[in-house]
Short mmCIF file of C-alpha atoms and ligand atoms in Angstrom, two decimals:
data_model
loop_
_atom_site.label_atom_id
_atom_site.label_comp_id
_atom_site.label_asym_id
_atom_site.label_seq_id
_atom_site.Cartn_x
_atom_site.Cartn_y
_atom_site.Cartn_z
CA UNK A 53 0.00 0.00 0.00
CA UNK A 54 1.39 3.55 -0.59
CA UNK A 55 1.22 5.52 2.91
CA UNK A 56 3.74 7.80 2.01
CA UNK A 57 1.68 10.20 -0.83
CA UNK A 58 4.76 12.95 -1.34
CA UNK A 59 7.09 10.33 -1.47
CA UNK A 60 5.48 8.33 -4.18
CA UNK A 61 4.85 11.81 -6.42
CA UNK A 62 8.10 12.98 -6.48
CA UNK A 63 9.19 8.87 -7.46
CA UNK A 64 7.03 10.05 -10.25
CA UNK A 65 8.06 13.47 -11.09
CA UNK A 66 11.72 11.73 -11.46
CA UNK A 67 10.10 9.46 -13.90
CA UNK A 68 8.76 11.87 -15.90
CA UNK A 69 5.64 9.67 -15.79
CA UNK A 70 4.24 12.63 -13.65
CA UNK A 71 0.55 13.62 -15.10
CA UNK A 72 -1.03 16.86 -14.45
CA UNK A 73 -4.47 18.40 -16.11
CA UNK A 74 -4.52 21.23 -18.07
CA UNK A 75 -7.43 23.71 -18.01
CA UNK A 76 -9.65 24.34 -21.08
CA UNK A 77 -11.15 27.72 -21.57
CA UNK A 78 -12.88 27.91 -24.72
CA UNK A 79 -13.05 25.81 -27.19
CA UNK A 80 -13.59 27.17 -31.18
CA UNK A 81 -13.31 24.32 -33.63
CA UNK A 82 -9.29 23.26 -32.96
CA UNK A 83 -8.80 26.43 -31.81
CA UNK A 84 -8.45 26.57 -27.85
CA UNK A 85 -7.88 28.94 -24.84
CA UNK A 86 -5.86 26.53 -22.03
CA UNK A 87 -4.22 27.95 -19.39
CA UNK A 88 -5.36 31.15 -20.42
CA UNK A 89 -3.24 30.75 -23.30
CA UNK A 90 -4.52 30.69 -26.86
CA UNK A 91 -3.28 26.82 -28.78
CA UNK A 92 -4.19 24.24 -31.57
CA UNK A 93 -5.77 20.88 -30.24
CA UNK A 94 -3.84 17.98 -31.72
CA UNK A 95 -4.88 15.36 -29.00
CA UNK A 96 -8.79 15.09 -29.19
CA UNK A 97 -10.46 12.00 -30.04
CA UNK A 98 -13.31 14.14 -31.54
CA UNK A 99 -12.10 13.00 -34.89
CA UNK A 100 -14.85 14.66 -36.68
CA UNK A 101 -15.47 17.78 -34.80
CA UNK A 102 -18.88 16.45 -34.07
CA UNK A 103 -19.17 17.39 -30.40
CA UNK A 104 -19.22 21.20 -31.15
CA UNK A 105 -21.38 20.40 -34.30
CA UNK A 106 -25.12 22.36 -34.05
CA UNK A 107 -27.22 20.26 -34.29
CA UNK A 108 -25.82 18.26 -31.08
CA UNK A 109 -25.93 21.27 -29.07
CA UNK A 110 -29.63 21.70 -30.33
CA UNK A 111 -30.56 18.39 -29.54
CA UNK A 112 -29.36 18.31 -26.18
CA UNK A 113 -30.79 21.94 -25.33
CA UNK A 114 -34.36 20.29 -26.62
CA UNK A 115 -33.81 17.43 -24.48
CA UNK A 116 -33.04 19.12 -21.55
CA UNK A 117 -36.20 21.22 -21.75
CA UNK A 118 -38.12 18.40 -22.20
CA UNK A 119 -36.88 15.44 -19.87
CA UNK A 120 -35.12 15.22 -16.67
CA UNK A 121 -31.41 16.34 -16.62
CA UNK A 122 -30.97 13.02 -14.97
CA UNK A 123 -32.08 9.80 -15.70
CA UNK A 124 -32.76 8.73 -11.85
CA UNK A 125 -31.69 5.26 -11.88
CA UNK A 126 -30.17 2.47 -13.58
CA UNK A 127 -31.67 0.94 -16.32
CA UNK A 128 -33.38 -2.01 -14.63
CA UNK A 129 -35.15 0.07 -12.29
CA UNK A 130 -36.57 2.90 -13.66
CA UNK A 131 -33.88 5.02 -14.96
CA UNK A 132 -34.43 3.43 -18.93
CA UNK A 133 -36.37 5.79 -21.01
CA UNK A 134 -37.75 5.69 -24.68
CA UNK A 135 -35.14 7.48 -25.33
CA UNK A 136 -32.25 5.09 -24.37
CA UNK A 137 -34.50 2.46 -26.20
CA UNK A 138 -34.44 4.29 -29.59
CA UNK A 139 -30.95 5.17 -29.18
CA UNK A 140 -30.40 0.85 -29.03
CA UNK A 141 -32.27 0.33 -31.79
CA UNK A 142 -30.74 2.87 -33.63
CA UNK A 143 -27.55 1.36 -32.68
CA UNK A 144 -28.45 -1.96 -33.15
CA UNK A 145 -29.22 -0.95 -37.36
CA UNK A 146 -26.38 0.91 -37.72
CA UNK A 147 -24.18 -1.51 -36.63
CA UNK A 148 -26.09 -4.72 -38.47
CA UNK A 149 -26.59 -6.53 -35.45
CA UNK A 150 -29.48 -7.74 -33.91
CA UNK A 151 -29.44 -5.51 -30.54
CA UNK A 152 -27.55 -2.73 -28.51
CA UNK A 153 -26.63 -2.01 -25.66
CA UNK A 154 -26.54 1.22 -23.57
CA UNK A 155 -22.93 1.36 -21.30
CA UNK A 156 -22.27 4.72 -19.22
CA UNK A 157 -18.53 4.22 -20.67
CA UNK A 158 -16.55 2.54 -22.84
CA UNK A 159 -14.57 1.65 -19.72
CA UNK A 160 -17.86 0.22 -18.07
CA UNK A 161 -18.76 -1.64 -21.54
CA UNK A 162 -15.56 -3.96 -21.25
CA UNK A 163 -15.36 -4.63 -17.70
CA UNK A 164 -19.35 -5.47 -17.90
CA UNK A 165 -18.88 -7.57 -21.12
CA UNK A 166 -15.49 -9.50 -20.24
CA UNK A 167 -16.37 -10.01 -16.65
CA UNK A 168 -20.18 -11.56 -17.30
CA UNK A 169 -19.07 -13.66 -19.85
CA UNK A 170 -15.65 -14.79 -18.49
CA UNK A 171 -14.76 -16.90 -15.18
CA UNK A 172 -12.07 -18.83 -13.79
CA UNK A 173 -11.25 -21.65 -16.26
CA UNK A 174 -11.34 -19.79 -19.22
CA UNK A 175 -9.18 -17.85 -21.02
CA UNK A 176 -8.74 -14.73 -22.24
CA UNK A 177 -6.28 -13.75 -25.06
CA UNK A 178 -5.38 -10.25 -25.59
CA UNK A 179 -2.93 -7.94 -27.91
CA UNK A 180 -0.10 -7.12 -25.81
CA UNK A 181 -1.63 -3.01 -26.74
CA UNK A 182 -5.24 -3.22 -25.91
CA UNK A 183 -7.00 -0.93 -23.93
CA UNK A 184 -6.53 -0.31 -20.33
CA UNK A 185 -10.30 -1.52 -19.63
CA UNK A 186 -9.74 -4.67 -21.58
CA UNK A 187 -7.30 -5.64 -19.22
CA UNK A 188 -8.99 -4.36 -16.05
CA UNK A 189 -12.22 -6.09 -17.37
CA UNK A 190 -10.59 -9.83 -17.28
CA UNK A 191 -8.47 -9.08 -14.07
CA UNK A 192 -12.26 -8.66 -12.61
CA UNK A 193 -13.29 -11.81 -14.53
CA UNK A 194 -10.72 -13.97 -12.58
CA UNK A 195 -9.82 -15.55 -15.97
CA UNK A 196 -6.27 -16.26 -17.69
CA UNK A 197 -5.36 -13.69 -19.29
CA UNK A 198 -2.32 -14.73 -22.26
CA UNK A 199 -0.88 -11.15 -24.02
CA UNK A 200 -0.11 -11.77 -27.59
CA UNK A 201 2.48 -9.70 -29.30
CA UNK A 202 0.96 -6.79 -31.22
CA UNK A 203 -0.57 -8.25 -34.55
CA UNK A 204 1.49 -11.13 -34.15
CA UNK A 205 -0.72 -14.08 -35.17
CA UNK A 206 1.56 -17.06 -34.95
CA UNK A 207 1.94 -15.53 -31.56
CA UNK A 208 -1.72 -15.59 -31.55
CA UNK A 209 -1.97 -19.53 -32.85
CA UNK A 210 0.39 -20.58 -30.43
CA UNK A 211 -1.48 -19.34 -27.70
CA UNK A 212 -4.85 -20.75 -28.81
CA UNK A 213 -3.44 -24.05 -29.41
CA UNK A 214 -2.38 -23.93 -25.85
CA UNK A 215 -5.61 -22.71 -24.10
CA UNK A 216 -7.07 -25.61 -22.17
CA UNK A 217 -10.29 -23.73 -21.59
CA UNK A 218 -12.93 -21.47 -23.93
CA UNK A 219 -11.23 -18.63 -25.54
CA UNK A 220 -12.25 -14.94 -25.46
CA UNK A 221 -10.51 -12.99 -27.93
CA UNK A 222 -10.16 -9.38 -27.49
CA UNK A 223 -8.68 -6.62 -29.59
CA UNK A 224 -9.05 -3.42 -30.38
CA UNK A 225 -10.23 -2.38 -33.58
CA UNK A 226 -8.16 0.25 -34.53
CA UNK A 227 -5.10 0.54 -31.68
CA UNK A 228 -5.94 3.85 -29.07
CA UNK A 229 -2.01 4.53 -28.96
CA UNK A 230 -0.44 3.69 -32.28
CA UNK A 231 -3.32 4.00 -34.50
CA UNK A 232 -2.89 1.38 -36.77
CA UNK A 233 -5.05 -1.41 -37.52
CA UNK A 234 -5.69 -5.23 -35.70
CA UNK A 235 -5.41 -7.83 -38.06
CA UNK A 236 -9.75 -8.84 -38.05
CA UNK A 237 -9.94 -11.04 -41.11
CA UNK A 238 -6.90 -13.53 -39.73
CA UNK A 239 -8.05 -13.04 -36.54
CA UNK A 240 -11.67 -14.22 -37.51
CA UNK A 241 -10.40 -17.79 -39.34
CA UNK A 242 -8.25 -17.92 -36.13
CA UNK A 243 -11.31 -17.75 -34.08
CA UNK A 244 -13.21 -20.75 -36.16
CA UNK A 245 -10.19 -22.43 -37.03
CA UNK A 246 -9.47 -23.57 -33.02
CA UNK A 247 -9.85 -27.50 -33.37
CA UNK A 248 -11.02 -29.47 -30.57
CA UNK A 249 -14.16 -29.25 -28.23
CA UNK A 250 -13.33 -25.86 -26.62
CA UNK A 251 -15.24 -22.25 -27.98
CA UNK A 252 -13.72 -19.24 -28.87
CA UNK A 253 -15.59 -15.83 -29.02
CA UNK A 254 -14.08 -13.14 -30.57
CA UNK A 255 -14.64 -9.24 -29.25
CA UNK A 256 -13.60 -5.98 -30.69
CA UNK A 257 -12.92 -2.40 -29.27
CA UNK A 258 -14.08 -0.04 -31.84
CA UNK A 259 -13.49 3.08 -29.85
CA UNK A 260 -11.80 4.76 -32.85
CA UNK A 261 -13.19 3.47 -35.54
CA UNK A 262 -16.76 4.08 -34.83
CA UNK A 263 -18.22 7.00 -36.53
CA UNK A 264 -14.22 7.74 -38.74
CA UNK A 265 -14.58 3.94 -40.79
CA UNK A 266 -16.69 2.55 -43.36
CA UNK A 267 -18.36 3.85 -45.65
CA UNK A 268 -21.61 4.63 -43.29
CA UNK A 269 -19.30 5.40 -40.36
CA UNK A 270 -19.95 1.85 -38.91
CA UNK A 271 -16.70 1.39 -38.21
CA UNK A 272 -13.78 -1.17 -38.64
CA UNK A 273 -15.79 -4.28 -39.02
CA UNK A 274 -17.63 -2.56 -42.02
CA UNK A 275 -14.27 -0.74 -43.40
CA UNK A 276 -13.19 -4.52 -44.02
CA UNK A 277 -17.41 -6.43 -44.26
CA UNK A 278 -17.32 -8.22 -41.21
CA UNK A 279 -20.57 -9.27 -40.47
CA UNK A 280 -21.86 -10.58 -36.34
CA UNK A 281 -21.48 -13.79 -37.47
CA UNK A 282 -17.68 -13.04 -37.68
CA UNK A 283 -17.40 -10.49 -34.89
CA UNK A 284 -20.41 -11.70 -32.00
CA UNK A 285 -19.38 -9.05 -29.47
CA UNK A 286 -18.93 -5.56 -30.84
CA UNK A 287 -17.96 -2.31 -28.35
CA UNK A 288 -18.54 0.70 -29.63
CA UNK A 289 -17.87 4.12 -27.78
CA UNK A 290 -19.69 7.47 -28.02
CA UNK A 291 -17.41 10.05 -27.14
CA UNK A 292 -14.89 9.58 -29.44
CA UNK A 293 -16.19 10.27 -32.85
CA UNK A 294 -19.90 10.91 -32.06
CA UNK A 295 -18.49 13.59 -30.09
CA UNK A 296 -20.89 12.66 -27.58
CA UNK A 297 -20.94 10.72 -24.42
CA UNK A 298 -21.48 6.92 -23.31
CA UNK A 299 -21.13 3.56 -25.04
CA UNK A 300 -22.50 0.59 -26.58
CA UNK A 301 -22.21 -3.53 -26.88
CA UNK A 302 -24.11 -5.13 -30.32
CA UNK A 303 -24.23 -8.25 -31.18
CA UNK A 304 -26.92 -10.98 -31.04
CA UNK A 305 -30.34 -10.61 -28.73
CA UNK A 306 -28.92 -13.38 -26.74
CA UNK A 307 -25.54 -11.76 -26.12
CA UNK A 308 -27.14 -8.35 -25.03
CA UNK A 309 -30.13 -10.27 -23.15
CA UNK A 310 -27.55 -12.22 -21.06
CA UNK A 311 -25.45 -9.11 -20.51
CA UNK A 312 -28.81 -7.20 -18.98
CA UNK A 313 -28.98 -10.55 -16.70
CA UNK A 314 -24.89 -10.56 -15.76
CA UNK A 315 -22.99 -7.53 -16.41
CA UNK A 316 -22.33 -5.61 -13.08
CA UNK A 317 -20.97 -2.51 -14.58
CA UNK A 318 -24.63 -2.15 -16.55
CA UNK A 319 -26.77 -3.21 -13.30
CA UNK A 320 -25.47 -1.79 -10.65
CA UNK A 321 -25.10 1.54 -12.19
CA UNK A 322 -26.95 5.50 -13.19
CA UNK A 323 -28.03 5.72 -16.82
CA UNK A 324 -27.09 8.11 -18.49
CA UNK A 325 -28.69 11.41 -18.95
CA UNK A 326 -31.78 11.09 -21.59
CA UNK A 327 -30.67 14.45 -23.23
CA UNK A 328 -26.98 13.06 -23.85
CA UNK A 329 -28.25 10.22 -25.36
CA UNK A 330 -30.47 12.50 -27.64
CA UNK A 331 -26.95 14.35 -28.96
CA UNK A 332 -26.20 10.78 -29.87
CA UNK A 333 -28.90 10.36 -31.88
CA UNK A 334 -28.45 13.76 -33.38
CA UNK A 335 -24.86 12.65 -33.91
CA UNK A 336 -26.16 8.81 -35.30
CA UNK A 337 -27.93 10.41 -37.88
CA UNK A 338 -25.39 13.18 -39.03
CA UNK A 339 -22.46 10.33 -39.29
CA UNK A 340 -24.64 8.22 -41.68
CA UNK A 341 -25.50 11.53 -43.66
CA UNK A 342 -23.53 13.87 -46.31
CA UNK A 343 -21.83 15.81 -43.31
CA UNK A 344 -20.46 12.61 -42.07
CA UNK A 345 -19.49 11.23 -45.29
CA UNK A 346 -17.89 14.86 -46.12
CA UNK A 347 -16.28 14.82 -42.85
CA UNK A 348 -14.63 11.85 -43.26
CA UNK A 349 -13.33 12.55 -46.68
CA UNK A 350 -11.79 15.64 -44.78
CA UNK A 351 -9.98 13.95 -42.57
CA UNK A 352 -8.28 11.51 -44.78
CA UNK A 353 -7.29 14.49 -46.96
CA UNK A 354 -6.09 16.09 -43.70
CA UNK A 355 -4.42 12.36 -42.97
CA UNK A 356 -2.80 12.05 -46.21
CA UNK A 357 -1.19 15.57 -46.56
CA UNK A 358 -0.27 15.14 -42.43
CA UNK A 359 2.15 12.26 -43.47
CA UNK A 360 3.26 13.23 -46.93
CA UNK A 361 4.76 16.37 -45.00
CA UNK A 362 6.32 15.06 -41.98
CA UNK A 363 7.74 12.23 -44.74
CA UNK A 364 9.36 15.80 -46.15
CA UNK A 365 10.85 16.94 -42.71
CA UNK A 366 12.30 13.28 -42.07
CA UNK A 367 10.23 12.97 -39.59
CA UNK A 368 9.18 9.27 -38.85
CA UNK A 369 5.46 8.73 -37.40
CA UNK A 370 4.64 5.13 -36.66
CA UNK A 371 2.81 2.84 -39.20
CA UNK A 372 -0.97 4.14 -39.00
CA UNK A 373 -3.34 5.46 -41.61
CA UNK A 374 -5.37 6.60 -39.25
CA UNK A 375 -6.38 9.86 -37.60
CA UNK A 376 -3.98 8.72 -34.76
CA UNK A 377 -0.20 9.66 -35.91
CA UNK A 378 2.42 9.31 -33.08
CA UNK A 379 5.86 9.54 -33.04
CA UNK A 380 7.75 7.62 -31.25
CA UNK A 381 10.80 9.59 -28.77
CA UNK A 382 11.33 6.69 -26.71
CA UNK A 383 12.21 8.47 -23.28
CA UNK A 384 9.27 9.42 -20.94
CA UNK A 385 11.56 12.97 -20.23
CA UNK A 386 12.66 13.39 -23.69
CA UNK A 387 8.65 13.50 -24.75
CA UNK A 388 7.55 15.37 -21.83
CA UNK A 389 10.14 18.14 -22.44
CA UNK A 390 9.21 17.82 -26.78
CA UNK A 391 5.69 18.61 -26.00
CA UNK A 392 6.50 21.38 -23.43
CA UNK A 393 8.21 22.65 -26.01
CA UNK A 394 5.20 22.18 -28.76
CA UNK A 395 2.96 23.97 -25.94
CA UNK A 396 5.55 26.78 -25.82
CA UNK A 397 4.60 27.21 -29.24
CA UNK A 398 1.08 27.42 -28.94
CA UNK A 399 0.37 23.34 -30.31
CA UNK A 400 -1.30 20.82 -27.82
CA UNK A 401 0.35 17.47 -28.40
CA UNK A 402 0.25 14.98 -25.61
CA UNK A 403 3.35 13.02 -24.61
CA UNK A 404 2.04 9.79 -23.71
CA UNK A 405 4.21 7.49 -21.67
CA UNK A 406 3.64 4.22 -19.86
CA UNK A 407 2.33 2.56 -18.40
CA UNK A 408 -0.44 3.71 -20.84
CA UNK A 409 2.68 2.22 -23.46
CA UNK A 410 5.11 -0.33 -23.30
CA UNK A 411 8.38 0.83 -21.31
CA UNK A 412 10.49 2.79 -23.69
CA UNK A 413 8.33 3.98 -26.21
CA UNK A 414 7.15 7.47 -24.81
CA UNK A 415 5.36 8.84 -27.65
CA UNK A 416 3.46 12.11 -28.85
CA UNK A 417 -0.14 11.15 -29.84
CA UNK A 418 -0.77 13.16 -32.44
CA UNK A 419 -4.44 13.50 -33.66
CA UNK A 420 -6.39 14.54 -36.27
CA UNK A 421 -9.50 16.12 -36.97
CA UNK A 422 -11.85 17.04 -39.81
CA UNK A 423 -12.02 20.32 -37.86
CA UNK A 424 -8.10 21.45 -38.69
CA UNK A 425 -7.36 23.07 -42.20
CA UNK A 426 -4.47 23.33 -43.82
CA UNK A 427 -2.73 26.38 -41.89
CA UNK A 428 -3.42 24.24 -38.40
CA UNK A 429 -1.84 21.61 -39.88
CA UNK A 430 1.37 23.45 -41.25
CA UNK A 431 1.51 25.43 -37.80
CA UNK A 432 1.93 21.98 -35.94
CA UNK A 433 4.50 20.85 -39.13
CA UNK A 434 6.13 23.89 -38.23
CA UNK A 435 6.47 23.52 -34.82
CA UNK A 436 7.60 20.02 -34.53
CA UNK A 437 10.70 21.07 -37.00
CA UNK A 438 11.70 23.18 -34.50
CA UNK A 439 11.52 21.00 -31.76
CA UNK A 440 12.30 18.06 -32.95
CA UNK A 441 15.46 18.66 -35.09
C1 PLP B 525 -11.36 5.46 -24.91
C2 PLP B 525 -11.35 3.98 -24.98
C3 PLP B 525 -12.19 3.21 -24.17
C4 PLP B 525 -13.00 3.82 -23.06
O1 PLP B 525 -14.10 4.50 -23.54
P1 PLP B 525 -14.75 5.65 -22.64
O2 PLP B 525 -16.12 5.80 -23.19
O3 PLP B 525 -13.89 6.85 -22.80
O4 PLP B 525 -14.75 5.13 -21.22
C5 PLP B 525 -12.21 1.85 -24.37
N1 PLP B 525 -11.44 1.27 -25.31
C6 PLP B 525 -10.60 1.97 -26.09
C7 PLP B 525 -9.77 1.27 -27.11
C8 PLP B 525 -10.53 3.35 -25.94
O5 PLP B 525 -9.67 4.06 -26.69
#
């Protein structure tokens, strides 16, 4: 147990593993006021600028006129409103599955999922980079958990063939940190593949590919036609690219039936506000339309001519064609002091060091956004020439 607090901050401050909040202001588009000091927001996961986006904002300011500001209670008592319903369905079509549902978080979604459906003799087999919450979720479970190296799916084999119990594999869709891609369609056969008498289920984390991927915004599993069949359990979170708040699970009625019965983090728990959950639906139905579609085109454009410059600079971001573009420093102090320096210059990059990331690869997370235009993007191109050569 840590008794002595001071002691164990300034372990971290030596670290450089040290966190500390900055303030937001004001928020216009990318354009911020932290600190009281004016910068450009390269670390939001608001990929399409949708949580500033009207007709949100109008949706939730209807909502809030005309429902509670809370919903009073957890779902299975009386807190679930029409409103939480339609939002499942909604969900549910979107998504081609045969039902949704409602989490409070993403967080909440995986422990609920992995711990109802997981107990002591099974296994659970995860990329060595998935989520935080993953992890947490089959800690909870009491299941073995076996880490798989990133993408690596002999890695992956080898581990299956050795589970002596049913399998849940988990991945993220699209990885939170690195930004590139898990490997679905190998990881699907892998799934069906597994001889003998034991099951495997296979999960995906779609926190950043819902509402940036496919051609309706559905995400990873559409970006590359994976249907529920391939992918049962599906999370899906709304704060990211919605630009919202809150999260789902699809997959069959079965799955989400048994997770109403089981999953602790969905009982035992507030719903969420109706009037959030009506900016999701406002935010639903402007992904699937022109505005998503042209916001999405945006953002590629803005993804493409990102990398094609840095490539000019001889800079070297990680492998990702996604709107997450680090760059890897290595040293926890070395990033710290690169992004102090990027903040000196009025450009809000976050260093992100473990144990968020493996030991060793401190990282700036740089993000995207179908909010920047071209002279955002050159001001950040600018300022990491400076700092970085
Ligand atoms: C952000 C994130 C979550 C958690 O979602 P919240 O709704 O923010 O709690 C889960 N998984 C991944 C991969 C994420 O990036």
């Amino acid at each position: 147990m840590i008794t002595d607090f001071h002691a164990e901050l300034a372990l971290r401050q030596q670290q450089g593993l040290y966190r500390q909040r900055r303030i937001v202001e004001a928020v216009r588009g990318v354009e911020l006021v932290v600190d009281g000091k004016p910068c450009l927001n390269f670390c939001s996961n608001d990929y399409l600028g949708l949580s500033q986006h009207p007709q949100l904002k109008a949706a939730l300011q209807h909502a809030a006129s005309q429902y509670p500001a809370g919903s009073g209670s957890a779902h299975l008592i009386c807190g679930h409103s029409h409103v939480h319903h339609a939002l499942e369905e909604e969900l549910a079509a979107f998504t081609g599955r045969e039902k949704a549902l409602l989490f409070s978080t993403g967080y909440m979604a995986n422990l609920g999922v992995i711990s109802a459906l997981c107990e002591r003799d099974d296994w659970v087999l995860q990329d060595r980079l998935n989520h935080a919450s993953l992890l947490d979720g089959t800690l909870l479970s009491k299941a073995c958990l076996q880490r798989y190296r990133h993408r690596d799916m002999a890695d992956l084999a080898a581990k299956l063939n050795k589970a002596s119990g049913d399998v849940l594999l988990v991945s993220d869709g699209v990885f939170s940190m690195d930004g590139d891609l898990a490997p679905l369609p190998e990881m699907v056969t892998l799934a069906h593949r597994r001889p003998g008498v034991k099951n495997t289920l296979l999960m995906i984390d779609d926190a950043h590919g819902m509402a940036v991927l496919g051609q309706s915004g559905a995400g990873v599993l559409e970006f590359l036609g994976l249907s529920q069949q391939d992918v049962p359990i599906l999370m899906g979170t709304l704060g990211k690219g919605f630009g919202s708040f809150g999260a789902f699970v699809a997959g069959s009625e079965a799955l989400i039936e048994l997770l109403i019965q089981k999953a602790r983090s969905y009982i035992y728990t507030t719903a969420l506000p109706p009037a959030v959950c009506e900016a999701t639906r406002a935010s639903l139905r402007l992904v699937q339309s022109e505005t998503g579609a042209d916001r999405r085109a945006i953002l590629q454009q803005n993804i493409a001519y990102f990398k094609q410059s840095t490539q000019q600079l001889g800079l070297s971001l990680m492998p990702s064609d996604t709107a997450i573009q680090p760059l890897l420093i290595g040293d926890s102090q070395q990033a710290m002091a690169i992004s102090q320096q990027l903040w000196a210059r009025g450009v809000w990059v976050s260093a992100i060091r473990p144990p968020t990331v493996p030991k060793g690869q401190a990282r700036l997370r740089i993000t995207l956004s179908a909010l920047h235009q071209r002279h955002h993007i050159d001001a950040l191109l600018d300022a990491l020439d400076h700092c970085l050569q």
